[in-house]
Structure formats: C-alpha cells, structure tokens
Coordinates of C-alpha atoms and ligand atoms in Angstrom, one line a residue:
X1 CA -1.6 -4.8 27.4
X2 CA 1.3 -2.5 27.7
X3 CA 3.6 -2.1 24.8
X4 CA 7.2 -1.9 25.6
X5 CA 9.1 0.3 22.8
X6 CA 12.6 1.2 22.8
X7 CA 13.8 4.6 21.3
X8 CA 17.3 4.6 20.2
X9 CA 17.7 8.3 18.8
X10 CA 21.0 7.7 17.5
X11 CA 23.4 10.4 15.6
X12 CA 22.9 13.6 13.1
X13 CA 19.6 14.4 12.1
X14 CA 18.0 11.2 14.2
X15 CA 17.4 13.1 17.2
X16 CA 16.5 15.7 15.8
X17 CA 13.9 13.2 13.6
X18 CA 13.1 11.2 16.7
X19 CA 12.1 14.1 18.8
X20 CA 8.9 14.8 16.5
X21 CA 8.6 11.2 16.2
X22 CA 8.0 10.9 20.1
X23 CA 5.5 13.7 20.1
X24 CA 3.2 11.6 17.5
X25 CA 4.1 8.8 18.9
X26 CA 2.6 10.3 22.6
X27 CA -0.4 12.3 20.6
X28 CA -2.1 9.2 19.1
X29 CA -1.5 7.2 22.2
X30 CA -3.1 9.8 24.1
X31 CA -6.2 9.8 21.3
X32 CA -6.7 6.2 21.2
X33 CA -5.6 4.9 24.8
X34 CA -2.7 2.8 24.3
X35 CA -0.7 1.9 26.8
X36 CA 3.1 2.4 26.0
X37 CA 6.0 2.7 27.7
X38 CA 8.8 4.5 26.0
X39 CA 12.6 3.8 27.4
X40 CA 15.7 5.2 25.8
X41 CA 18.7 3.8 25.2
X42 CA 22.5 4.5 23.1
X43 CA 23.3 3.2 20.0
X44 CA 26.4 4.0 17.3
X45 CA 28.4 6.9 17.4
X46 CA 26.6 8.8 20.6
X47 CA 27.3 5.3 22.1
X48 CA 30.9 4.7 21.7
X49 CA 31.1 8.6 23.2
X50 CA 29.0 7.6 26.0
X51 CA 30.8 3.4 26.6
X52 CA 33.2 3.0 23.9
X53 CA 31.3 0.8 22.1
X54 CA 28.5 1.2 19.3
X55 CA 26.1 -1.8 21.0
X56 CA 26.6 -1.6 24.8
X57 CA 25.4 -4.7 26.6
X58 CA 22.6 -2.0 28.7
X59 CA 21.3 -1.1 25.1
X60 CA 21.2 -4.7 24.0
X61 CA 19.6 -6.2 27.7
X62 CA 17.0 -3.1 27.1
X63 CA 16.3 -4.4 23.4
X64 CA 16.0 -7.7 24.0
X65 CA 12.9 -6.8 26.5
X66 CA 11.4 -4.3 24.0
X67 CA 8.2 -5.7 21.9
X68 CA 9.4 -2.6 19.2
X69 CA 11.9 -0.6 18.9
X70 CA 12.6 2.9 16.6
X71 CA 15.7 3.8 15.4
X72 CA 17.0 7.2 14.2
X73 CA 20.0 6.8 12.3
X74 CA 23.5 6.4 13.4
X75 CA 26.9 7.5 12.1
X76 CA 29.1 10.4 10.8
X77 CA 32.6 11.6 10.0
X78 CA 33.1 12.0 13.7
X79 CA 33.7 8.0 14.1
X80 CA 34.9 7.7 10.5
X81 CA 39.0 7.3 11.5
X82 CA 37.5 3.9 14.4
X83 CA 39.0 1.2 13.5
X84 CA 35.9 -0.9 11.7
X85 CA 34.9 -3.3 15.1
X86 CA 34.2 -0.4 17.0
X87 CA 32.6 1.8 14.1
X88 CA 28.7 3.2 14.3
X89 CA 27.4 0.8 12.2
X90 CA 29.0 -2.4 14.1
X91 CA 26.1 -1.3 15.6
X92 CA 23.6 -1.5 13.7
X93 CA 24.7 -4.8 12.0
X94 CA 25.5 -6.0 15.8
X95 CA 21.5 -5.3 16.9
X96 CA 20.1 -6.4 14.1
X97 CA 22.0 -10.5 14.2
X98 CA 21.7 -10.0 18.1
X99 CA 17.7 -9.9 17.6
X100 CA 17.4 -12.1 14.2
X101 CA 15.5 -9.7 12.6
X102 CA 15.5 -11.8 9.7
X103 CA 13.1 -10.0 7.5
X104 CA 13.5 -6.7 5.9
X105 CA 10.4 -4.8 4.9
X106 CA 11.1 -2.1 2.6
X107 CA 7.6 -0.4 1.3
X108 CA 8.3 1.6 -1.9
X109 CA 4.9 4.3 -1.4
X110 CA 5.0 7.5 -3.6
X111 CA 2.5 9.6 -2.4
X112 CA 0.8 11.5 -6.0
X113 CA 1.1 14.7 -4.1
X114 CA 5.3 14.2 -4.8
X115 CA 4.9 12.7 -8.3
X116 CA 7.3 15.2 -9.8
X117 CA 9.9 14.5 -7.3
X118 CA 10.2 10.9 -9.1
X119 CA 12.8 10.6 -11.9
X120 CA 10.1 8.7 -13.8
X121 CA 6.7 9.9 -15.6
X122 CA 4.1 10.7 -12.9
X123 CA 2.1 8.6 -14.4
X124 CA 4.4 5.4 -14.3
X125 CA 4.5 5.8 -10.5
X126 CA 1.8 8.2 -9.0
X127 CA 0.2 5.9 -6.8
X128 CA 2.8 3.5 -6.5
X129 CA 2.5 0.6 -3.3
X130 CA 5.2 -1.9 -3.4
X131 CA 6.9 -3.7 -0.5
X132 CA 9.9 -5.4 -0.8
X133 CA 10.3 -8.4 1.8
X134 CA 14.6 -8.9 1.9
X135 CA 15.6 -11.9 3.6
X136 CA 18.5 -9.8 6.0
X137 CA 20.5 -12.4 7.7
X138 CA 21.2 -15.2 5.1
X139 CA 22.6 -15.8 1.9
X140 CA 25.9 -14.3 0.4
X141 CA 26.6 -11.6 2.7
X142 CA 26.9 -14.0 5.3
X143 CA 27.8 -17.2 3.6
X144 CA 31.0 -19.2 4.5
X145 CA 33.6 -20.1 3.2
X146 CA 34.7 -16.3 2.3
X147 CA 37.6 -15.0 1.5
X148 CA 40.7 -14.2 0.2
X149 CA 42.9 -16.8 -1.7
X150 CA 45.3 -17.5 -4.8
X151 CA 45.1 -19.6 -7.4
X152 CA 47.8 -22.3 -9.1
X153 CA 49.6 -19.6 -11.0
X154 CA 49.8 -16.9 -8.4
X155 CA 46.7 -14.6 -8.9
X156 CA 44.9 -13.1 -6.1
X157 CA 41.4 -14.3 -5.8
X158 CA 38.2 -13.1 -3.6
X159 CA 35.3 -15.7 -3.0
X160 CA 31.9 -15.5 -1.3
X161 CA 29.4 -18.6 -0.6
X162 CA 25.2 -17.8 -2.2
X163 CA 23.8 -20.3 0.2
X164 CA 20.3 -20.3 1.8
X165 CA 18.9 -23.4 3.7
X166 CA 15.5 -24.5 3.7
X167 CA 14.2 -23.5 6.8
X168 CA 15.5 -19.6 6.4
X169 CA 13.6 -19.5 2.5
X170 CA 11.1 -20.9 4.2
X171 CA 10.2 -18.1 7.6
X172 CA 10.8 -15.5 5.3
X173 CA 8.3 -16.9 2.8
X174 CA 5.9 -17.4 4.9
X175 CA 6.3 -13.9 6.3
X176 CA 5.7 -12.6 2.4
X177 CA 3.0 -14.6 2.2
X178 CA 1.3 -13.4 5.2
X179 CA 2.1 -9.6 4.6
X180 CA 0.3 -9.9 0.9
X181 CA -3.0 -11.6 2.9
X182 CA -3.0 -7.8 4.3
X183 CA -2.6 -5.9 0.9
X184 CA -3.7 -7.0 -2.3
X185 CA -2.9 -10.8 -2.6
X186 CA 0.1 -10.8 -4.7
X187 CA 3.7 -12.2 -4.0
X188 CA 6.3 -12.1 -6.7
X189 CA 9.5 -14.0 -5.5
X190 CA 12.9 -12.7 -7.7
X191 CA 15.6 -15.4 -8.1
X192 CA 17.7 -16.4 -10.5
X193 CA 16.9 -19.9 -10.9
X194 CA 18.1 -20.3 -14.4
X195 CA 21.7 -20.3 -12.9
X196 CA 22.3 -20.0 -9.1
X197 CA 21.2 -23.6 -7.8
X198 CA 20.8 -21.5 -4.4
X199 CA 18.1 -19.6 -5.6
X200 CA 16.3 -23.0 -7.8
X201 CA 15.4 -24.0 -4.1
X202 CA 15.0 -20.6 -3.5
X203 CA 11.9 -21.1 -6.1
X204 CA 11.2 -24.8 -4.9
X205 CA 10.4 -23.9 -1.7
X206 CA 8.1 -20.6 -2.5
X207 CA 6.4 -23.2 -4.7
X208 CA 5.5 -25.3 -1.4
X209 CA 4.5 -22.6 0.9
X210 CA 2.3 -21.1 -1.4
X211 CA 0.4 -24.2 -1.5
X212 CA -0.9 -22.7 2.4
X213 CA -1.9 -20.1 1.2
X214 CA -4.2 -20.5 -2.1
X215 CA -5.6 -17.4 -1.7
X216 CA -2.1 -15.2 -2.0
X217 CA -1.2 -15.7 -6.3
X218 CA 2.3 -16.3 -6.5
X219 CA 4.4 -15.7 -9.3
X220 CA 8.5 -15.7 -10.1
X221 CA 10.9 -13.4 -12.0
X222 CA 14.4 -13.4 -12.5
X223 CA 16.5 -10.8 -10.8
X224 CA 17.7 -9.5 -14.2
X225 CA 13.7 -8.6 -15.0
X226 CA 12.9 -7.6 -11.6
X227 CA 15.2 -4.9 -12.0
X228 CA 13.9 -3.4 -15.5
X229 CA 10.2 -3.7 -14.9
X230 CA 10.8 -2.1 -11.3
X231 CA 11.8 0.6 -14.0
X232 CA 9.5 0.0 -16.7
X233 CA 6.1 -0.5 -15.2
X234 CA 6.2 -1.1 -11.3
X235 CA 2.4 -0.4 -10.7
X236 CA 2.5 -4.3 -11.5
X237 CA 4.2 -5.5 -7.8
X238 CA 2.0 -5.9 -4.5
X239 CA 4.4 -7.9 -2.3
X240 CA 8.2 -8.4 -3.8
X241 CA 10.7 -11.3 -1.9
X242 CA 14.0 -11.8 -2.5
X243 CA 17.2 -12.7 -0.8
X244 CA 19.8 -10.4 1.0
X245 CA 21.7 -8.9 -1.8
X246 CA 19.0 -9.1 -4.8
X247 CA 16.7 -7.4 -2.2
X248 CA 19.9 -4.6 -1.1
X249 CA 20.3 -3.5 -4.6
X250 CA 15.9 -4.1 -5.7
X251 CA 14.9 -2.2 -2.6
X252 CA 17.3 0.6 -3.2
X253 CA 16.2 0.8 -6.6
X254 CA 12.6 1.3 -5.3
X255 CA 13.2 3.9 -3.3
X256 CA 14.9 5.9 -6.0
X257 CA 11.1 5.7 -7.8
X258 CA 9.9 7.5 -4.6
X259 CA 12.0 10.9 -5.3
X260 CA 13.0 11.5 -2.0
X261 CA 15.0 9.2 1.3
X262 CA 13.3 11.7 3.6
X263 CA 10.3 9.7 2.9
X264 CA 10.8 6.1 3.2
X265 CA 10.6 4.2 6.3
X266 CA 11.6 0.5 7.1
X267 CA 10.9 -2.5 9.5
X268 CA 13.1 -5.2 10.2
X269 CA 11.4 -8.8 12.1
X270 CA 11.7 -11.6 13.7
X271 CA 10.1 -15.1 13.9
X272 CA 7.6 -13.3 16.6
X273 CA 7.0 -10.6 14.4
X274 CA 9.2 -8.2 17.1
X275 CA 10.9 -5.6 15.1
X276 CA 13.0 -2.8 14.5
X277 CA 11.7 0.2 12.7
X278 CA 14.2 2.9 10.9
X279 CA 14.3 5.3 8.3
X280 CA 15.9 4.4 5.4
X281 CA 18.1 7.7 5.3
X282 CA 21.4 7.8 7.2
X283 CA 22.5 10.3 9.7
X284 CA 22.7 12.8 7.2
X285 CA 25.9 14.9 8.1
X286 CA 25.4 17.5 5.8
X287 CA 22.3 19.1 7.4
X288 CA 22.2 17.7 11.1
X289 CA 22.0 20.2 13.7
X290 CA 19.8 22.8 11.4
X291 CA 16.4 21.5 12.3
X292 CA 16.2 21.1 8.4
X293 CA 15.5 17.0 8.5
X294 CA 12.6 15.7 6.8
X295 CA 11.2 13.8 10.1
X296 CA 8.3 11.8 7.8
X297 CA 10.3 8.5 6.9
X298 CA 11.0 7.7 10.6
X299 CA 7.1 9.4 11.5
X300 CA 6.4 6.6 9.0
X301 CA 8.0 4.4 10.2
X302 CA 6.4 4.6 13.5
X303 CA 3.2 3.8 11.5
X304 CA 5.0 0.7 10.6
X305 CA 5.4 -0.3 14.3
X306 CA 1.9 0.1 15.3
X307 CA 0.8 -1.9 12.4
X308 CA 3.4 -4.9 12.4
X309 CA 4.6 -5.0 15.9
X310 CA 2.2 -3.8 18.0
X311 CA -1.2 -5.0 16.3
X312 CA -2.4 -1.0 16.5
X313 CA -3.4 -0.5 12.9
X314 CA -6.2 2.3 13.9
X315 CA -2.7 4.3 15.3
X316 CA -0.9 3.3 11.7
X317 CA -3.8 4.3 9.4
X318 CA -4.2 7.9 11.8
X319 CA -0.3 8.6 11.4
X320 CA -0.3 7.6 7.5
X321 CA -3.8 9.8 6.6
X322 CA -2.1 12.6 8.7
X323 CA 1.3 12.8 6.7
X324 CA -1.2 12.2 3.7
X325 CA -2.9 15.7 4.2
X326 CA 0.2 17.9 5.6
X327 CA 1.5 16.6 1.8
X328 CA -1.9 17.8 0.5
X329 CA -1.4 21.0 2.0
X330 CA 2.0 21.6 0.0
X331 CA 3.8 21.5 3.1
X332 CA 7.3 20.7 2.4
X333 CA 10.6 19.8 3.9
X334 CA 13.3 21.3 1.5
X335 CA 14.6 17.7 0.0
X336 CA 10.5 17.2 -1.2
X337 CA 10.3 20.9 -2.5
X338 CA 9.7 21.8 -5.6
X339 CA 11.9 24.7 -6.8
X340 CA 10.9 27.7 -4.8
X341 CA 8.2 26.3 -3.0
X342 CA 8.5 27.2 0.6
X343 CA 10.1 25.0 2.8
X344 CA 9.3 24.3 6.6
X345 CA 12.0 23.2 9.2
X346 CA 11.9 19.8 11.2
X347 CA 9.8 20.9 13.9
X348 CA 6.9 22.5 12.0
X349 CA 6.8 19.7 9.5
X350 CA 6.4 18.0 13.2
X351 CA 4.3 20.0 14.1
X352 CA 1.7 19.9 11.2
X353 CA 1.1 16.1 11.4
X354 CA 0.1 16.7 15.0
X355 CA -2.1 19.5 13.7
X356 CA -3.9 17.1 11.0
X357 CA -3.9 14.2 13.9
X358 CA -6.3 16.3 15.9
X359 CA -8.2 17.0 13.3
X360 CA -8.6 13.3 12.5
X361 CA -9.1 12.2 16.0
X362 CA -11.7 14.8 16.4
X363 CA -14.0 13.8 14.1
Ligands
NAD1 P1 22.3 9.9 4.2 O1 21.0 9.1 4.0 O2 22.6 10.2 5.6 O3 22.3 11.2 3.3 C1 22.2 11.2 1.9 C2 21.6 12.6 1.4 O4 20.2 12.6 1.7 C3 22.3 13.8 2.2 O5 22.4 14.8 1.3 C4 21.2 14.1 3.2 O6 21.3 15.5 3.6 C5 19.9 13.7 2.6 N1 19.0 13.3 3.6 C6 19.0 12.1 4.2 N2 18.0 12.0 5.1 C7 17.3 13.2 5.0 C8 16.1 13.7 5.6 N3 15.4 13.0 6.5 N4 15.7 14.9 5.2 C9 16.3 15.6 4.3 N5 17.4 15.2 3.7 C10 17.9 14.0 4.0 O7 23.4 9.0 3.6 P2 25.0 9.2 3.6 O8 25.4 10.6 3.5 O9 25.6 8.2 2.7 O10 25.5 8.7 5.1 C11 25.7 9.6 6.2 C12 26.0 8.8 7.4 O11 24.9 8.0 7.7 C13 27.2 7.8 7.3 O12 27.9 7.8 8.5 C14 26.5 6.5 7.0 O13 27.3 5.4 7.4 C15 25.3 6.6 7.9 N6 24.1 5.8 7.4 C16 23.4 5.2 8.4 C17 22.3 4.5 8.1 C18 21.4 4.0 9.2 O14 21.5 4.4 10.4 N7 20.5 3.0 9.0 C19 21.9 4.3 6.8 C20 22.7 4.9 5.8 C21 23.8 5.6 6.1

C-alpha cells in the first residue's frame, strides 16, 4: 500500500529542518521498501506570499487526500503587522479544525545523554517517557457563549464557556487508552472534578471507557497536583489525558523537563488515526537562515508518523535508535550543547542520523 504524505515546509528554520527530514524520510524508505509518495504544498507566512492566504484551498484539497502530513513551523515578524484573519497561524489553527485532529500527542522523552540540559536533578528525569494526550478542539478555548460584556454597575467583564460533551471525552479517551496498550499500561486522566462540573463528567466518563479496557490501570488527579508532581517526581506518568487548556499549559510544562524545544516532536489525530506531525518549536526567527536549527524534534517527529499514521513502527524504532546514538556520540546542535562542546550545523546533525541509519540497516 502506498502512503500518501504531505510536506508542508513552512517558514524560518522549517525548511531548513524539513530538508534533512526528507532525506531520512527517503533513506529508511529506501532500507525497508515502503512505498511513499511525498507532495508538497504552502502553508502560513510562505503561503500568504505565494496566495494571500495562510491555508489556500490547493494546500487544504492536498491535505485532505494525505494519510500523514509533516509540518515545519510557520511564522515570523515578516507577517507580524497582518491583520489577525490572514496571519501565519490562522493557518495552522485553520488546518488543524479543517482536519479534526482532535487529539494532541505530546511525548515528554529526555534522552539521559542530555540529562544536564534539564533544569531538574538528572536523576529526577534521566530516562523520562511521558506522553501527554490533549484533547485540541473542545473545551474552553472553543466554548460558546464568549465574550465580552458589562455588568449592572458598569464594569467590563470577559467570559469563556469549560464545556465538553460526552462523545468528544469519550474519542479522546478511548484514544489514551489505546496509546497506553502500546507503552506501559498506565493512563492518568487530570481534571478538576472537585470544582468544574465539566471536568466531573470529564471523570465519569474515563470511568466507563476504562471498563474496555481492564488491562490499561486508570487513575485520576487534579490539575493542581498534575502540575507539581510533573515537577516533583514525573518518572511516575506513562500516558497523561487532559483537556485543551489543562493539557496547553501540562504539556508545556513537560517539555521544559526535556531541556531543550529542539528536541520535542508532536502528532495531532483524527478519529481515523490520520495525523499531522510538527515540532513543537516555532519558526524560530532568531536563527533561521544559518543552517544552525536543531532538525531532531521534527526528524522525530517523522518517527511519530510512521508509528501512528502509517502503521511503520520498524521505520519509527530505526529513526528513534539513530537519533539515540548520534546523541551518544556527543553530537550536538548548539541549543543541546553543553558549554563549549562543539557544535554541528543543521545539515551535519542531518547528516549523522543518516550515517547511524546505515549502520543500523546494515546489520
Ligand atoms: P520558537 O520556538 O520559534 O523559538 C524559541 C527559541 O527557541 C528561540 O531562541 C529559537 O532560536 C529556539 N529554537 C526553536 N527551535 C529551535 C531548534 N530547532 N533548534 C535550535 N533552537 C531552536 O518560538 P518563538 O520565538 O516564540 O516564535 C517564533 C515564531 O514561530 C512566531 O512567529 C510564532 O508565532 C511561531 N510559532 C510557530 C509554531 C508552529 O508553527 N507550530 C509554534 C510556536 C511558535
């Protein structure tokens, strides 16, 4: 079966990041004989140069079609004066509601070869292998009514609506579930069900999914908790589920345990398990366009693709060992160096997992 993958470069540093993407992307379908085809297409700011617009109906038609796509990052201060409809990330927001990629996976992996690079004790985190499921099109961010209003005696006022229905808790519960049967069994669902009635059936419903699945242990903790022992002790977590904002500030939080956004990738799904894979970094103005870019979060996140979209997992557990020794080696991009270790550019750190992909596929 072919697999149809869309590659949606985007702005700053995400063709530069995509380019050595593509290269392992063609190396271990070469090694293992899967049949891809890769198309291209505009998204954010190098699509409102090219159309106008951030989401141009060619680049939606394209994605729609697509079984995976990977995303580089889009954005910059060159589309920072656009009038909000039009801006980059309309894009992004616009792709991911057009596709209902409802589920948000956010893996939090430090490898112990970057230990030091985490703000907590190496040994609090070395090893560390969370993933955080985010519900990504529900709850308050979305909500209605919203707004702005005043009250009786003439103050301003701003309100939002926590809502969830059953059937949204529900898909993304059942996609927690089924992403723990992979890993080690264990879903912890963060609510705050001593106040927000939202998230008691929130709880209500984990409750009755995880009666499918008796082998998966399910346990709760409130949002509050989540956050310190994500700080305290976060060897504990296998699979963590939440809603939309709880999961935006949690997952964020995780990655900060990591040391470094160069590293991190991301997957966002459907119902079909169709997805969208991304860095978590931005566009990053700063350095884009001096082949400096840590290209491993969105290599990474490639892994991702074979594994959830594409049902390739000998491809994901090749690109994953791969990164695994270049880090070995002491290779490092300069935001994953350690004072004045040396520092490779985008292309050799490229360049290297290729090098320890042949040397995996050869044995
Ligand atoms: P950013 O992630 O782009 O950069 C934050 C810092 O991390 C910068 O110092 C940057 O140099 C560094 N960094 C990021 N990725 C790196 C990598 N791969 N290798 C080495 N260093 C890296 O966040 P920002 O500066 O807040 O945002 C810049 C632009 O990106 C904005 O326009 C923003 O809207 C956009 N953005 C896009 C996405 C996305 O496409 N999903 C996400 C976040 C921000």
């Amino acid at each position: 079966m072919s697999h149809r993958v869309l590659v949606l470069a985007g702005d700053g540093i995400g063709p530069e990041v995509m380019n050595e993407t593509i290269a392992v992307i063609e190396q271990v379908n070469a090694a293992l004989g899967i049949d891809m085809t890769l198309d291209h297409a505009l998204l954010g700011g190098a699509a409102i140069d090219a159309t106008g617009v951030p989401y141009p109906d060619e680049t939606a038609a394209k994605a729609r079609q697509a079984d995976a796509i990977i995303l580089g990052a889009v954005g910059g201060p060159k589309w920072d004066g656009l009038d909000r409809s039009i801006r980059p990330e309309k894009g992004l927001l616009g792709i991911r509601s057009d596709l209902q990629l409802f589920g948000n996976l956010r893996p939090a992996i430090l490898y112990p070869q970057l230990a030091q690079a985490s703000s907590l004790k190496p040994d609090l985190v070395a090893g560390l292998d969370l993933l955080i499921v985010r519900e990504l099109t529900g709850g308050i961010y979305f909500g209605q009514p919203r707004g702005f209003d005043s009250t009786e005696d003439g103050q301003r006022r701003g309100f939002n609506t926590y809502v969830y229905t059953e059937s949204e808790i529900k898909r993304v519960a059942h996609l927690a579930f089924d992403l723990a049967r992979k890993r080690d069994c264990r879903v912890c669902s963060v609510d705050k069900a001593n106040v927000l009635e939202a998230t008691m059936l929130w709880r209500e419903v984990m409750n009755e999914v995880a009666k499918e699945y008796p082998d998966v242990e399910l346990s709760h903790m409130y949002v509050d908790n989540a956050a310190m022992q994500l700080i305290r002790a976060p060897k504990q977590f296998d699979v963590m589920v939440t809603g939309n904002m709880f999961g935006d500030i949690l997952s964020d939080a995780a990655a900060m345990l990591t040391g470094s956004i160069g590293m991190l990738p991301s997957a966002s799904l459907d119902q079909a398990g169709r997805g969208m894979y991304e860095p978590c970094h931005g566009s990053a103005p700063d350095i884009a366009g001096q082949g400096i870019a840590n290209p491993l979060a969105t290599i990474l996140s490639a892994a991702m693709m074979y594994r959830y979209s594409l049902n390739e997992s000998a491809a994901a557990d090749a690109i994953e060992l791969a990164v695994g020794r270049v880090l070995d080696k002491g290779i490092r991009t300069g935001d994953i160096a350690a004072g004045d270790e040396p520092k490779v550019s985008t292309s050799e750190m490229g360049a290297s997992v290729r090098e320890a992909l042949s040397q995996h596929f050869v044995k």
